[in-house]
CSV table of C-alpha atoms in Angstrom, one decimal:
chain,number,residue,atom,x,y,z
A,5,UNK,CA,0.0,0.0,0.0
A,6,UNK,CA,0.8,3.8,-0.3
A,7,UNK,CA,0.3,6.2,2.2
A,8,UNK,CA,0.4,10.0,1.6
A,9,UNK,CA,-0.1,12.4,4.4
A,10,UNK,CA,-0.9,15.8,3.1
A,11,UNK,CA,-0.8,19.2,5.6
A,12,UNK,CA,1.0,21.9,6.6
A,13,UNK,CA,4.4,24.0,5.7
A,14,UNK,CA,6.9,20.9,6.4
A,15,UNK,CA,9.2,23.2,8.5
A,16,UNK,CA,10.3,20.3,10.1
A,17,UNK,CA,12.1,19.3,7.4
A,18,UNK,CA,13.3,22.7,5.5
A,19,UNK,CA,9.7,23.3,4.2
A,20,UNK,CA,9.9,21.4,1.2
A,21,UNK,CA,7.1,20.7,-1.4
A,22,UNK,CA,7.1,17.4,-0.5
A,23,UNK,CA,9.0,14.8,1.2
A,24,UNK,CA,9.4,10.6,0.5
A,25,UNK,CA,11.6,7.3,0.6
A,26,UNK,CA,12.8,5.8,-2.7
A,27,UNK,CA,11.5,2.4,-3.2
A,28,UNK,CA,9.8,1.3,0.3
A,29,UNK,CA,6.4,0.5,-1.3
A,30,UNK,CA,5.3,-2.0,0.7
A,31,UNK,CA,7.7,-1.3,3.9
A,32,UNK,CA,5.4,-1.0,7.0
A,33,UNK,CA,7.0,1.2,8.8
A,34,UNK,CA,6.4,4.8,10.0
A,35,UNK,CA,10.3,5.3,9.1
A,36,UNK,CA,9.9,5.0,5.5
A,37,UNK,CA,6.1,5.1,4.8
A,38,UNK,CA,4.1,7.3,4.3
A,39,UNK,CA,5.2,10.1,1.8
A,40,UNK,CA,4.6,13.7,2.5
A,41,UNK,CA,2.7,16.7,0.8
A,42,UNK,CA,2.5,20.1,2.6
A,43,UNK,CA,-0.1,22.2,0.5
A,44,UNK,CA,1.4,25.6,2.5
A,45,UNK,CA,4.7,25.1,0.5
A,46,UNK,CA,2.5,24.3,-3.1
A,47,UNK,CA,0.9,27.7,-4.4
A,48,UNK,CA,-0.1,27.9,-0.8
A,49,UNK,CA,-2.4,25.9,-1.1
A,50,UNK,CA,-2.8,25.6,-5.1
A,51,UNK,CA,-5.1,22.1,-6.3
A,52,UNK,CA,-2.6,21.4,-9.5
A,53,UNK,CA,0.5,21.9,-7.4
A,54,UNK,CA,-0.8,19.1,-5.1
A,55,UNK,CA,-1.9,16.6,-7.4
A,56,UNK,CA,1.2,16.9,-8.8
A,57,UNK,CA,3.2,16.6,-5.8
A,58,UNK,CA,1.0,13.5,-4.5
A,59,UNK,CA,2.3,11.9,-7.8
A,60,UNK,CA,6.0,12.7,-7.7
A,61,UNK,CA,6.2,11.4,-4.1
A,62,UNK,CA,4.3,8.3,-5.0
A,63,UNK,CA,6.6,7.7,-7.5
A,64,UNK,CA,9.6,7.9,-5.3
A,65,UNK,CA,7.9,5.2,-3.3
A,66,UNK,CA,7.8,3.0,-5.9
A,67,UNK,CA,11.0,3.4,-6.8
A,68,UNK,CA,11.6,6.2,-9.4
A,69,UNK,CA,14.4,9.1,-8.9
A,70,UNK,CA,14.1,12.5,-10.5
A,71,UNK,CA,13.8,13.0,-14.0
A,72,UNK,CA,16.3,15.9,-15.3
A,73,UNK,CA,18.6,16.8,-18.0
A,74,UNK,CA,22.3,18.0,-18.5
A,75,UNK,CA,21.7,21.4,-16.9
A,76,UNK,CA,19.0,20.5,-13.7
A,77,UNK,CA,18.1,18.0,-11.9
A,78,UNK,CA,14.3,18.6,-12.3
A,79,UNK,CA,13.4,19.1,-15.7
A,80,UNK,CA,10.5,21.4,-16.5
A,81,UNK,CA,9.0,20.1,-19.4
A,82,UNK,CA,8.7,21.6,-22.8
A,83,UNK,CA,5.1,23.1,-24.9
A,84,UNK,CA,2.2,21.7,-22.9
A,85,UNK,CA,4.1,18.5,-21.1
A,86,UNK,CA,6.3,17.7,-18.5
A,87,UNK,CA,7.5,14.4,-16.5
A,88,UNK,CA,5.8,13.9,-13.2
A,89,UNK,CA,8.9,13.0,-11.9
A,90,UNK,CA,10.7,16.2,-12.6
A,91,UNK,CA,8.4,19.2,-12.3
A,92,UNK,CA,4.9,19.5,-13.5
A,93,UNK,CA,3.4,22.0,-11.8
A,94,UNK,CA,3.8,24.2,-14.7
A,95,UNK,CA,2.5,22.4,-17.3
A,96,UNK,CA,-1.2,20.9,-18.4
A,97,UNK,CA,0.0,17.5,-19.3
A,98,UNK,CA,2.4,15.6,-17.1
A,99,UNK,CA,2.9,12.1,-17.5
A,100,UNK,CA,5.5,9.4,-16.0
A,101,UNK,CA,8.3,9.0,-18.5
A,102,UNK,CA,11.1,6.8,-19.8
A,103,UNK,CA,13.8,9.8,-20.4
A,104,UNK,CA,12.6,10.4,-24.1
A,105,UNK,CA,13.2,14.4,-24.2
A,106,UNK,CA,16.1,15.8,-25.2
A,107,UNK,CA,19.2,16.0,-22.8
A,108,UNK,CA,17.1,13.6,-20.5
A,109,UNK,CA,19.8,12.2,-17.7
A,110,UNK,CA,17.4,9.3,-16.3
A,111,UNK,CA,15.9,6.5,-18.6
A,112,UNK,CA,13.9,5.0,-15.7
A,113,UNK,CA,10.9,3.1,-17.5
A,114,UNK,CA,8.4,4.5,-15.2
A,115,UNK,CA,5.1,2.7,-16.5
A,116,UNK,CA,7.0,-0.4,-16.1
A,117,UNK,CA,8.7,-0.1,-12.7
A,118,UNK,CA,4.9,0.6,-11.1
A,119,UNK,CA,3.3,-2.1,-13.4
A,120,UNK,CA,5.9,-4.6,-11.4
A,121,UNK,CA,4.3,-3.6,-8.3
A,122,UNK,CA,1.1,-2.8,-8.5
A,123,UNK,CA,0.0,-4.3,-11.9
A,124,UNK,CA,-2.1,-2.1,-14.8
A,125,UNK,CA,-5.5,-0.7,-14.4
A,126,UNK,CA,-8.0,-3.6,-14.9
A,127,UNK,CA,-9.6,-3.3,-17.9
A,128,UNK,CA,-13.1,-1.5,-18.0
A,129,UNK,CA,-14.1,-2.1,-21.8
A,130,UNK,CA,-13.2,-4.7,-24.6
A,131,UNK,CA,-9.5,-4.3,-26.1
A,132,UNK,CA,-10.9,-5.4,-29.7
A,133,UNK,CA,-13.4,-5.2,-32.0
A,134,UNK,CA,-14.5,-8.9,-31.1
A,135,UNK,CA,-14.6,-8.0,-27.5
A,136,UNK,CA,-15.7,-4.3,-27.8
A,137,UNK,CA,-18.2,-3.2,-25.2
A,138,UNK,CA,-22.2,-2.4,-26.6
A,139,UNK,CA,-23.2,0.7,-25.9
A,140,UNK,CA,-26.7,1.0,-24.6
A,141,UNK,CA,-28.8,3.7,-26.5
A,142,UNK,CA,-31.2,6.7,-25.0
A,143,UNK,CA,-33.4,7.2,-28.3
A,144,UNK,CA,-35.6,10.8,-28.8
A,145,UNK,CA,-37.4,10.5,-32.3
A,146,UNK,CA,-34.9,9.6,-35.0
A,147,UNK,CA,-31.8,10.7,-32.6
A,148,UNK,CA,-30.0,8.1,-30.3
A,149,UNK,CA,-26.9,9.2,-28.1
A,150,UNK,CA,-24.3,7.2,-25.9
A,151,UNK,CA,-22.1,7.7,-22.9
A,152,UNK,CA,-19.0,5.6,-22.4
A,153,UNK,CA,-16.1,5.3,-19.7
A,154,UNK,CA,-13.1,3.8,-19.6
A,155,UNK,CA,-9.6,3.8,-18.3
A,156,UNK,CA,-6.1,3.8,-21.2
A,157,UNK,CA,-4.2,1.7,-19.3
A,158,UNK,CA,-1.4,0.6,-21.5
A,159,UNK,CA,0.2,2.7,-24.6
A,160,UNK,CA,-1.0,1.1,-27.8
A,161,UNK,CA,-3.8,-0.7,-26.3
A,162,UNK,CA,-7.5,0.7,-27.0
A,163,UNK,CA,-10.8,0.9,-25.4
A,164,UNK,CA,-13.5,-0.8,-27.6
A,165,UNK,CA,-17.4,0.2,-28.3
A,166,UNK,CA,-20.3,-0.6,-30.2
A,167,UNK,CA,-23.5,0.8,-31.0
A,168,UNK,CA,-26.2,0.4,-33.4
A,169,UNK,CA,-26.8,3.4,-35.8
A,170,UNK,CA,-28.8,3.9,-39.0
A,171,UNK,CA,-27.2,5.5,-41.9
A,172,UNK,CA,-26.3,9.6,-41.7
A,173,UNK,CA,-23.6,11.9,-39.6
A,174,UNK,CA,-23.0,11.0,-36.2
A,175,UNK,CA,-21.3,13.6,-33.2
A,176,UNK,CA,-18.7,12.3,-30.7
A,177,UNK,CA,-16.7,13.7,-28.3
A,178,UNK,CA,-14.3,12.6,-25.4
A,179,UNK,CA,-13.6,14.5,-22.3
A,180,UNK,CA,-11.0,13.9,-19.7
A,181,UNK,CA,-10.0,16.0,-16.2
A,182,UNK,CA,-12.1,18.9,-16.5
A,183,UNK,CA,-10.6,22.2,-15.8
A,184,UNK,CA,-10.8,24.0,-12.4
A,185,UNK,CA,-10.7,27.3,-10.9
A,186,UNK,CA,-7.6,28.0,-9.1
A,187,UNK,CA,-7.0,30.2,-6.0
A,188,UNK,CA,-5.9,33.2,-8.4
A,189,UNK,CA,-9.4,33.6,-10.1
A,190,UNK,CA,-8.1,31.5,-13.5
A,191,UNK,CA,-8.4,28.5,-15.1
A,192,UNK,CA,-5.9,25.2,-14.5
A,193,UNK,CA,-5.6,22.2,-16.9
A,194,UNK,CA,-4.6,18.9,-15.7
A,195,UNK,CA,-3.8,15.3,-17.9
A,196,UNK,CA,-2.1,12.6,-18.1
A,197,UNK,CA,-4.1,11.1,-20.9
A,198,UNK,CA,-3.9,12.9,-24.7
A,199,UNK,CA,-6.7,11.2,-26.8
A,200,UNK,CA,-7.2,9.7,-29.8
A,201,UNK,CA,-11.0,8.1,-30.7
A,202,UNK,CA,-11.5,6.2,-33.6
A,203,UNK,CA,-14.1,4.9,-36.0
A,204,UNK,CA,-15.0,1.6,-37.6
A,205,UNK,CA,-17.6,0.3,-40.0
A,206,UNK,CA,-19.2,-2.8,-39.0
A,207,UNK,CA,-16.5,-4.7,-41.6
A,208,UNK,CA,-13.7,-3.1,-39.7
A,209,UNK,CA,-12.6,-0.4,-41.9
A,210,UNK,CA,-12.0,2.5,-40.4
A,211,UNK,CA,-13.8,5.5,-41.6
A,212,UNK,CA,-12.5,8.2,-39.4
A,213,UNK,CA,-9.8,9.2,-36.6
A,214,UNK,CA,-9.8,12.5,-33.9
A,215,UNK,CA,-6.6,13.4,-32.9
A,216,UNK,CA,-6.3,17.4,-32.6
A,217,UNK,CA,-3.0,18.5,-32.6
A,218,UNK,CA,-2.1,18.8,-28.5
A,219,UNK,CA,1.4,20.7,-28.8
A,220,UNK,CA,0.7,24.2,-28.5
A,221,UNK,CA,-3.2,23.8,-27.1
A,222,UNK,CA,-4.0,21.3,-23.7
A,223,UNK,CA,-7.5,22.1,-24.5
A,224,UNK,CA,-7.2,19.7,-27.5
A,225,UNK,CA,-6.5,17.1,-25.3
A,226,UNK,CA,-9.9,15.3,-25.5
A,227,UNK,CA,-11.6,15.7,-28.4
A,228,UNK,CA,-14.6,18.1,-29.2
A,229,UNK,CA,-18.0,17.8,-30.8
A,230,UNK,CA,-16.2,16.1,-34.0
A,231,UNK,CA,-18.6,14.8,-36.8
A,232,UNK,CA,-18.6,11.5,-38.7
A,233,UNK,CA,-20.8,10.3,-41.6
A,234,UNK,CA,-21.8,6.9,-41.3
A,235,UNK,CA,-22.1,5.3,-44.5
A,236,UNK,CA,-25.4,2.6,-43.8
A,237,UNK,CA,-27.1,1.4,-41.2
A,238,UNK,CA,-25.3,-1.1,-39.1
A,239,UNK,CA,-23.8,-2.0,-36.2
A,240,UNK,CA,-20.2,0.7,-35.5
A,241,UNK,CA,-17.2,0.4,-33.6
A,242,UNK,CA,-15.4,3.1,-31.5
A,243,UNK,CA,-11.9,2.7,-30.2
A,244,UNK,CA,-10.1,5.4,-27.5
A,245,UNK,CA,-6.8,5.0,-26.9
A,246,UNK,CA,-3.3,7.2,-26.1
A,247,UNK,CA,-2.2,9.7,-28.2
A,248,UNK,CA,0.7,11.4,-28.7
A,249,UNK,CA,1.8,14.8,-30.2
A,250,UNK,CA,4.7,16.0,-32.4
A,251,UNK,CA,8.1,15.0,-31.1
A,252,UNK,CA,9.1,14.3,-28.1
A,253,UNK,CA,12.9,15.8,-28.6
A,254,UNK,CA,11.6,19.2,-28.9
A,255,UNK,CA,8.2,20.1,-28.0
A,256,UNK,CA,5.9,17.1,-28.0
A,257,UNK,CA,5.5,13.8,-26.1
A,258,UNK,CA,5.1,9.9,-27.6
A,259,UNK,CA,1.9,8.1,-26.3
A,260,UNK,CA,4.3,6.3,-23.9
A,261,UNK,CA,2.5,8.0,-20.4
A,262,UNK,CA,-0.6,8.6,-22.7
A,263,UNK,CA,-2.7,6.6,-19.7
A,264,UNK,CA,-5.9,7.7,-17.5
A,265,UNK,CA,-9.4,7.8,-17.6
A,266,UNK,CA,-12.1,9.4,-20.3
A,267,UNK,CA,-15.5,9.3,-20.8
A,268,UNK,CA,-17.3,9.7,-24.4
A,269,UNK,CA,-20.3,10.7,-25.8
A,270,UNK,CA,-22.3,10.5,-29.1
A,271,UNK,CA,-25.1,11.0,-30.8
A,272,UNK,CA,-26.5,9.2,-34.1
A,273,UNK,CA,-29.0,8.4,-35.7
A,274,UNK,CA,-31.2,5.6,-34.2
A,275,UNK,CA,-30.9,2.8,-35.8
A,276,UNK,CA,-34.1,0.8,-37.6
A,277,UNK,CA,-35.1,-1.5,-34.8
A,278,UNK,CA,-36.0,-4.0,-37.7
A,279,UNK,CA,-32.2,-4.1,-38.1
A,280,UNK,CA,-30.1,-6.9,-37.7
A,281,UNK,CA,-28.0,-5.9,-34.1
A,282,UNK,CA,-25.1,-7.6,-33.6
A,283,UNK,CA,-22.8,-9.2,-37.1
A,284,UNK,CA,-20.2,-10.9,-36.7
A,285,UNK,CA,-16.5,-8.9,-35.8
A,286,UNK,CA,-14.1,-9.0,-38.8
A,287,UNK,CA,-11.2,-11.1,-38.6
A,288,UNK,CA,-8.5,-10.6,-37.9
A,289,UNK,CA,-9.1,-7.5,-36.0
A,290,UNK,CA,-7.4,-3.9,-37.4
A,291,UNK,CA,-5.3,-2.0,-36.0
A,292,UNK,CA,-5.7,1.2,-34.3
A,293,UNK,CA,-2.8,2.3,-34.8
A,294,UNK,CA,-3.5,1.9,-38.8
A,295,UNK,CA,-6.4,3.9,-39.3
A,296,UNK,CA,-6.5,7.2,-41.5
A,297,UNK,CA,-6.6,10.8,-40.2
A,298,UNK,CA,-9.6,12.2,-41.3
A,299,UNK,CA,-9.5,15.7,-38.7
């Protein structure tokens, strides 16, 4: 287990952000475990600056060291991302990392090291298009619409739906953390997952991808109302999985830490309940790592 306490200004120990052992995940004892937070050190006080804190030291417990580069010890990230385990309080999008930045000074494989101990995130959904979750249906008139959930817990490993939908265009969007007021009167951002949703035809084509550029704009980290024609009636598949952006030797990030929870919604047209529900999957399954950008 992990225990984080989180309080006060830490002056018994300097007044740091946060305090923690490396690698005593597990240890029952009040020498090494728990971790510390103190929020009057973060902002004071500032929601962001703690959640990312609560990671970092977690991390340390598990038994990650600071990512950095040539000239610090903490790197700060680069565009919208930055490593939890060097300093994300700055940027929208932190994610644990694997040293792939430029200059990076520890190749830790983050993902991994926790997988050891703790395992992934069960699955919530289907991984494939044979095993993709169905989608129940709220139908007003000729309009149905769908909400889904899930949890990315692996890069290159996708969340899959189904639903039911009569020929004509089709609106989905995903959503992840929403934003938050902070103590200054603005607006914070806060990810670990970048998005990518994708659409198949009931043979396993794929008729469309979202995946909005993220480098310069962490509101693009989800995707917004997006359209998609659907060709016939039939039965669809949806896939969500981790996305990355650009590169991640200058300003972007690889779908490596591309992992956390979304939900998704859509609306489309009902389908004829005269329909036949539920073909057969294709075989073998595609890819989603093969389908074509269409936004």
């Amino acid at each position: 287990y992990v225990r984080v306490i989180i309080g006060g200004d830490g002056a018994w120990y300097g007044s740091p952000g946060g305090l923690s052992y490396v690698g005593v995940f597990g240890t029952n004892s009040l020498t090494y475990n728990p971790a510390f937070v103190f929020p009057k050190m973060l902002g004071p006080n500032h929601p962001k600056y703690m959640w990312e804190a609560i990671s970092h030291e977690v991390g340390h417990n598990m038994g990650l060291y600071h990512d950095g580069d040539q000239t610090t010890p903490y790197y700060q990230g680069h565009g919208i991302w930055a490593p939890i385990m060097g300093v994300g309080y700055y940027k929208p999008l932190t994610q644990f990392s694997k040293g792939e930045y430029a200059g990076a000074n520890q190749l830790q494989d983050d993902v991994a090291i926790i997988a050891q101990k703790l395992g992934y995130a069960p699955k919530v959904n289907g991984d494939s298009i044979a095993t993709a979750t169905a989608l129940p249906a709220i139908s007003q008139g000729t309009t149905a619409s769908s909400v889904a959930y899930g949890v990315v817990a692996k890069a290159g490993v996708a969340e899959f739906f189904k639903f039911q939908a009569s020929a004509g265009s089709a609106t989905i969007k995903a959503q992840l953390t929403p934003s938050f007021a902070n103590a200054n009167g603005g607006v914070d951002n806060r990810a670990d997952l970048d998005v990518r949703v994708m659409v198949y035809d009931s043979s396993g084509a794929a008729i469309a991808t979202f995946d909005p550029p993220s480098v310069n704009d962490a509101s693009t980290l989800g995707v917004a109302d997006s359209a998609v024609t659907l060709p016939a009636g039939g039965v669809y598949y949806m896939a969500v999985a981790g996305a990355g952006s650009g590169d991640p030797r200058t300003t972007g990030y690889s779908d490596y830490g591309s992992i956390g929870r979304f939900a998704v919604s859509l609306a489309y047209p009902a389908a004829d309940p005269l329909a036949s529900t539920d073909p057969e999957p294709p075989s073998p399954p595609p890819s989603p790592a093969s389908s074509p950008d269409t936004a």
